[in-house]
Amino acid sequence: MTKPDVRLEVPDAVADIARRLEEHGYETWAVGGAIRDALLGSARADWDLATAARPETVRKLFRPSYPIGIQFGTIGVRGTDDYVYEVTTFRRDIETDGRHAVVEYAEALEDDLARRDFTVNAIAYHPLRHEVRDPHDGIADLDRRLLRCVGDPALRFAEDYLRVLRGLRFAGRYELEIEDSTWQALLAAVPNLARLSGERVREELLKVLAAPAASPSLDLYRGSGAIDALFVELAGLDAEAWGSLLGSIDRVAAGRPELRLTLLFDSAGAETETMMARTRFSNAETRTVLGLARALAEPLPEPADAVAARRWLRDVGPERAEDALLLHGVRSEARDAETEDARLAEQARAVREAMERGDPVTIGDLAVDGNDLKELGLQPGPDLGRVLEACLDAVIADPALNQRKALLEYARSLHDEG
């Protein structure tokens, strides 16, 4: 179905790419999430193009270009705005196994749209003629706030089980009701989620956590059984604990997915590292989340107790202090405990005052270092580390002791005793 009466704001760079391809005789349309979001009134930068041109032709027509997914027919083209846009040759699926698809190039846009997952994602827009191609009535589904598969839902999910998670994300993110036959097929496909690679599950989960509100999609994960299939460690949370968890996650800004992920996985306690390994998070991501989880496990100091505040900062690490305070805060707010919130504010104030004063809380804050202690006769190794830790304990108890002379005398006494 072609509709000439819709006009979207297409970036000039996208129109320029389409124009060049069309001038060389290759039909080219804008497709995907940018069209869906534009029709919903939300702008996004990553516009994708589908074209009749083969990848080698795209690479000849555009310099520079990048083979970012050439095995799937996708070339990255740098636009006049310096943004890299994906240009993909029309494709059709010829074989699928639930995890991967074997595709071949197609001649017509309709073939390309027919292989897409949901009708709201199977809408194309011509950047030059301002026409909409909507063979599966995706616009009507957007108007009805309905998520519906293209064609037979059972076949769509069987082609790639990641579509189950994509459907839950889209329904939650855009407040769409999942059409009944699509929902029933989705439920039937949920047990097959375990066949997906950890990397694909990870990427999809991060997209959920990047939404303005993550809770609607996560609640659909739970309601569909996807939580049980992918994160059995979270399945034991009762309704109250789950509701509190979702409330705390949504109170963290969407731009901080590592904090949201910490709250989600930490609710499983000691299984956090296991879940992160299974979903193939990087070592750096795992260290960040585990560090935040340990910080969250540290009870906050008593209000107005400066020494306790410094000890808390030492144990948590000053680089994680603000994030840890934020996580404590959103958990408390989600529990809706006003008395707890007031006490938490006093505890946080003591920590922030210690930070603002620049109180010593790490070995690096000491007025002496390992070289100074070596001059006292200490050799590198456990004894030197023990003395430095003792010096830190002393200045945490009394920051006035953080003077080179005083610490050297204190270290000498410890060395003599040892």
XYZ file of C-alpha atoms in Angstrom:
418
model
C 0.000 0.000 0.000
C 1.450 3.379 -1.040
C 0.387 6.473 0.862
C 1.550 9.830 -0.562
C -0.054 11.979 2.148
C 2.523 11.452 4.934
C 5.533 13.756 5.162
C 8.378 13.020 7.560
C 11.418 15.126 8.392
C 14.222 13.231 6.705
C 17.827 14.280 7.469
C 19.396 15.973 4.444
C 22.261 13.465 4.516
C 19.818 10.561 4.196
C 18.053 12.214 1.283
C 21.416 12.848 -0.402
C 22.380 9.158 -0.156
C 19.000 8.060 -1.519
C 19.214 10.609 -4.342
C 22.577 9.352 -5.516
C 21.412 5.745 -5.551
C 18.191 6.638 -7.348
C 20.078 8.721 -9.935
C 22.037 5.574 -10.779
C 18.839 3.590 -11.202
C 18.552 1.878 -7.811
C 15.268 2.087 -5.929
C 15.978 3.223 -2.350
C 13.729 3.600 0.704
C 14.199 4.551 4.352
C 13.136 1.677 6.602
C 13.149 0.453 10.172
C 12.946 2.071 13.566
C 13.460 5.632 12.388
C 10.254 5.449 10.322
C 8.307 3.908 13.198
C 9.569 6.526 15.639
C 8.996 9.420 13.228
C 5.396 8.319 12.740
C 5.057 8.300 16.530
C 6.478 11.828 16.653
C 9.906 10.914 18.018
C 13.094 11.814 16.145
C 16.179 9.601 16.048
C 19.542 9.860 14.305
C 20.054 6.340 13.003
C 18.065 6.246 9.778
C 18.558 3.068 7.727
C 18.146 2.679 3.984
C 17.124 -0.360 1.920
C 18.094 -0.387 -1.732
C 18.064 -2.460 -4.895
C 21.803 -1.767 -5.284
C 24.140 -4.605 -4.384
C 26.816 -4.001 -1.708
C 29.660 -3.762 -4.219
C 27.732 -1.070 -6.101
C 27.093 0.903 -2.917
C 30.801 0.808 -2.125
C 31.682 2.096 -5.592
C 29.206 4.961 -5.362
C 30.225 6.197 -1.913
C 33.599 7.060 -0.465
C 34.220 6.507 2.318
C 32.107 3.433 3.001
C 32.486 0.610 5.477
C 31.606 -3.117 5.231
C 29.925 -3.133 8.640
C 27.669 -6.091 7.803
C 28.606 -7.025 4.298
C 27.676 -10.683 4.857
C 24.106 -9.415 5.337
C 24.325 -6.903 2.504
C 24.898 -3.901 4.768
C 27.350 -1.097 3.973
C 28.017 1.906 6.192
C 27.966 5.168 4.236
C 29.276 8.386 5.745
C 26.774 11.151 5.130
C 27.386 14.846 4.593
C 26.672 15.317 8.304
C 29.581 12.933 9.091
C 27.168 10.318 10.497
C 27.493 6.754 9.207
C 24.206 5.398 7.836
C 23.479 1.733 7.120
C 22.529 0.963 3.516
C 21.303 -2.615 3.011
C 20.393 -4.433 -0.170
C 16.802 -5.709 -0.395
C 16.760 -9.233 1.076
C 14.542 -12.251 1.515
C 14.980 -15.179 3.931
C 15.496 -18.574 2.350
C 16.379 -20.596 5.462
C 16.126 -20.025 9.222
C 16.816 -22.044 12.355
C 15.576 -19.825 15.167
C 18.971 -18.219 15.683
C 20.277 -17.274 12.256
C 18.806 -16.675 8.811
C 20.245 -17.484 5.420
C 19.233 -14.673 3.099
C 19.471 -13.863 -0.566
C 19.188 -10.541 -2.320
C 15.761 -9.534 -3.562
C 14.668 -7.188 -6.323
C 11.625 -5.648 -4.661
C 11.049 -3.646 -1.505
C 7.964 -5.747 -0.732
C 10.149 -8.853 -0.351
C 12.322 -6.990 2.135
C 9.364 -5.748 4.181
C 7.761 -9.214 4.208
C 10.749 -10.679 6.112
C 10.479 -8.198 8.985
C 9.201 -9.104 12.425
C 6.335 -6.749 13.282
C 4.050 -4.626 11.160
C 5.168 -1.429 12.897
C 8.707 -2.196 11.704
C 7.634 -3.074 8.147
C 6.938 0.465 6.964
C 9.084 2.163 4.319
C 9.344 5.850 3.454
C 10.736 7.331 0.257
C 13.061 10.189 1.261
C 12.641 12.023 -2.070
C 9.026 11.409 -3.090
C 7.692 11.418 0.473
C 5.658 8.269 -0.085
C 4.917 5.616 2.493
C 4.902 1.943 1.561
C 2.912 0.033 4.191
C 1.842 -3.374 2.847
C 1.131 -4.847 6.287
C -0.880 -1.941 7.768
C 1.758 -0.982 10.310
C 0.515 2.607 10.461
C -2.967 1.438 11.423
C -1.406 -0.742 14.126
C 0.533 2.256 15.441
C -2.706 4.222 15.563
C -4.360 1.360 17.459
C -1.274 0.955 19.693
C -1.091 -2.679 18.627
C 1.933 -4.944 18.182
C 1.295 -7.591 15.544
C 3.599 -9.917 13.640
C 4.012 -9.739 9.887
C 2.239 -12.838 8.585
C 2.063 -15.997 10.709
C 3.310 -15.167 14.234
C 4.495 -18.729 14.940
C 6.634 -18.691 11.795
C 8.019 -15.244 12.555
C 9.209 -16.281 16.020
C 10.497 -19.648 14.823
C 12.675 -17.824 12.271
C 14.507 -15.980 15.052
C 13.654 -16.355 18.722
C 15.217 -12.990 19.480
C 11.982 -11.574 18.072
C 10.316 -12.675 21.310
C 12.507 -10.273 23.278
C 12.194 -7.561 20.622
C 8.422 -7.846 20.826
C 8.449 -7.492 24.604
C 10.749 -4.476 24.314
C 8.661 -2.748 21.653
C 5.405 -3.384 23.506
C 6.808 -1.960 26.728
C 8.746 0.929 25.188
C 5.901 2.179 22.979
C 2.977 1.179 25.208
C 1.566 -1.257 22.655
C -0.877 -4.041 23.335
C 0.318 -7.342 21.922
C -2.301 -8.735 19.531
C -3.726 -12.026 20.839
C -2.403 -14.434 18.191
C 1.005 -12.748 18.380
C 0.964 -13.066 22.190
C 0.004 -16.745 22.092
C 2.751 -17.522 19.576
C 5.209 -15.528 21.660
C 4.352 -17.535 24.786
C 4.819 -20.760 22.866
C 8.249 -19.594 21.674
C 9.541 -18.491 25.098
C 11.051 -21.913 26.017
C 13.318 -21.586 22.980
C 14.954 -18.399 24.303
C 17.671 -20.557 25.866
C 18.895 -21.286 22.333
C 19.900 -17.650 21.831
C 23.521 -16.660 22.290
C 24.414 -14.759 25.435
C 25.658 -11.845 23.326
C 22.278 -11.345 21.646
C 20.412 -11.542 24.952
C 22.854 -9.015 26.430
C 22.346 -6.510 23.609
C 18.580 -6.793 23.844
C 18.577 -6.381 27.625
C 20.732 -3.261 27.368
C 18.221 -1.780 24.905
C 15.452 -2.421 27.424
C 17.471 -0.719 30.152
C 18.183 2.259 27.871
C 14.484 3.089 27.446
C 13.071 6.075 29.371
C 11.152 3.573 31.508
C 12.456 0.014 31.602
C 9.758 -1.418 33.863
C 6.992 -2.025 31.269
C 9.246 -4.240 29.147
C 10.769 -5.981 32.169
C 7.276 -6.662 33.499
C 6.422 -8.274 30.162
C 9.600 -10.356 30.488
C 8.221 -11.663 33.763
C 4.627 -12.071 32.572
C 5.651 -14.005 29.470
C 8.040 -16.335 31.288
C 11.125 -14.844 29.614
C 12.637 -14.078 33.039
C 12.292 -17.740 34.006
C 13.837 -18.846 30.712
C 16.802 -16.457 30.729
C 17.356 -15.348 34.326
C 16.062 -18.100 36.554
C 17.959 -16.498 39.442
C 15.358 -13.693 39.422
C 12.337 -15.970 39.175
C 11.976 -16.340 42.951
C 11.144 -12.678 43.606
C 7.610 -12.271 44.897
C 5.254 -9.639 43.477
C 6.123 -7.054 46.126
C 9.881 -7.447 45.694
C 9.517 -7.369 41.901
C 7.430 -4.200 42.027
C 9.964 -2.521 44.302
C 12.798 -3.573 41.982
C 11.062 -2.100 38.928
C 10.342 1.100 40.814
C 13.994 1.503 41.760
C 15.187 0.806 38.195
C 12.887 3.436 36.707
C 14.160 6.003 39.200
C 17.644 5.742 37.650
C 18.189 7.865 34.541
C 17.998 5.948 31.265
C 21.526 7.091 30.444
C 22.948 4.961 33.273
C 22.282 1.372 32.134
C 25.107 0.020 34.325
C 23.270 1.289 37.406
C 19.971 -0.174 36.245
C 21.699 -3.462 35.476
C 23.257 -3.494 38.952
C 19.837 -3.159 40.560
C 18.355 -5.874 38.360
C 21.098 -8.464 38.757
C 21.938 -7.640 42.381
C 18.406 -8.637 43.330
C 19.639 -12.209 42.726
C 22.356 -11.747 45.342
C 25.488 -13.818 44.868
C 24.405 -14.933 41.373
C 25.201 -11.590 39.739
C 28.538 -12.701 38.338
C 27.038 -15.952 37.037
C 24.315 -14.097 35.135
C 26.792 -11.630 33.662
C 29.059 -14.425 32.476
C 26.154 -16.301 30.918
C 25.028 -13.215 29.002
C 28.576 -12.468 27.870
C 29.101 -9.088 29.482
C 32.668 -7.886 29.085
C 35.200 -8.081 31.907
C 35.044 -4.294 32.267
C 31.231 -4.305 32.470
C 31.325 -7.127 34.997
C 33.877 -5.329 37.178
C 31.725 -2.193 37.131
C 28.523 -3.962 38.119
C 30.177 -6.162 40.763
C 31.914 -3.103 42.221
C 28.617 -1.239 42.411
C 26.919 -4.286 43.923
C 29.578 -4.477 46.638
C 29.157 -0.760 47.281
C 25.418 -1.192 47.533
C 25.937 -3.969 50.092
C 27.900 -1.642 52.397
C 25.543 -0.196 55.049
C 25.599 3.581 55.089
C 27.299 5.260 58.085
C 25.390 6.634 60.997
C 24.242 10.243 60.462
C 26.834 12.904 61.396
C 29.498 10.246 62.119
C 32.469 11.610 60.163
C 34.753 8.695 61.024
C 32.165 6.156 59.889
C 31.644 8.194 56.724
C 35.359 8.024 55.924
C 35.440 4.288 56.588
C 32.465 3.829 54.274
C 34.260 5.802 51.557
C 37.374 3.679 52.020
C 35.417 0.444 51.713
C 33.266 1.574 48.784
C 35.862 3.621 46.943
C 35.353 7.352 46.430
C 34.973 6.830 42.678
C 31.802 4.788 43.310
C 30.438 6.793 46.224
C 27.905 8.955 44.372
C 26.585 6.020 42.378
C 26.276 3.924 45.530
C 24.398 6.726 47.290
C 22.090 7.034 44.306
C 21.367 3.294 44.330
C 20.679 3.320 48.059
C 18.368 6.276 47.481
C 16.288 4.799 44.665
C 15.862 1.544 46.562
C 14.567 3.449 49.538
C 12.239 5.584 47.420
C 10.834 2.504 45.710
C 9.965 1.067 49.116
C 8.089 4.327 49.831
C 9.452 4.543 53.374
C 9.482 8.221 54.390
C 11.286 7.643 57.694
C 13.948 5.595 55.915
C 14.313 8.308 53.247
C 14.916 10.987 55.883
C 17.537 8.912 57.646
C 19.181 8.063 54.333
C 19.462 11.769 53.514
C 21.319 12.368 56.785
C 23.632 9.430 56.164
C 24.385 10.618 52.648
C 25.086 14.121 53.921
C 27.845 12.811 56.197
C 29.473 11.019 53.260
C 29.277 14.045 50.954
C 30.674 16.356 53.624
C 33.703 14.052 53.982
C 34.167 14.135 50.209
C 33.832 17.924 50.061
C 36.440 18.322 52.806
C 38.792 16.046 50.898
C 39.210 13.747 53.893
C 41.857 11.024 53.361
C 40.177 7.720 52.547
C 42.660 5.916 50.257
C 46.332 4.965 50.395
C 46.953 7.572 47.724
C 45.634 10.292 50.059
C 48.348 9.649 52.635
C 51.154 12.155 53.182
C 53.631 9.260 52.861
C 54.045 6.551 50.275
C 55.891 3.297 49.785
C 59.167 5.034 48.969
C 59.072 6.873 52.296
C 58.568 3.615 54.142
C 61.413 1.953 52.263
C 63.714 4.612 53.698
C 62.676 3.344 57.127
C 63.943 -0.096 56.160
C 60.663 -1.714 55.089
C 60.941 -4.005 52.102
C 58.309 -4.179 49.370
C 55.773 -6.818 50.264
C 53.096 -7.652 52.843
C 54.757 -5.767 55.731
C 54.952 -2.518 53.783
C 51.306 -2.878 52.715
C 50.298 -3.628 56.305
C 51.967 -0.475 57.586
C 50.382 1.684 54.890
C 46.949 0.267 55.750
C 47.587 0.975 59.430
C 48.554 4.556 58.567
C 45.324 4.919 56.605
C 43.290 3.559 59.513
C 44.935 6.106 61.774
C 44.233 9.128 59.561
C 40.666 7.982 58.924
C 40.175 8.069 62.675
C 41.964 11.444 62.891
C 42.733 13.309 59.640
C 45.000 15.692 61.561
C 47.571 12.867 61.689
C 47.974 13.010 57.919
C 51.315 14.844 58.122
C 54.505 13.380 56.722
C 56.493 13.662 59.939
C 53.741 12.265 62.145
C 53.074 9.357 59.825
C 56.738 8.474 59.503
C 57.010 8.337 63.282
C 53.881 6.199 63.452
C 55.165 3.905 60.711
C 58.552 3.602 62.443
C 56.842 2.536 65.663
C 54.857 -0.099 63.794
C 57.995 -1.321 62.048
C 59.891 -1.542 65.301
C 57.044 -3.487 66.902
C 56.807 -5.809 63.884
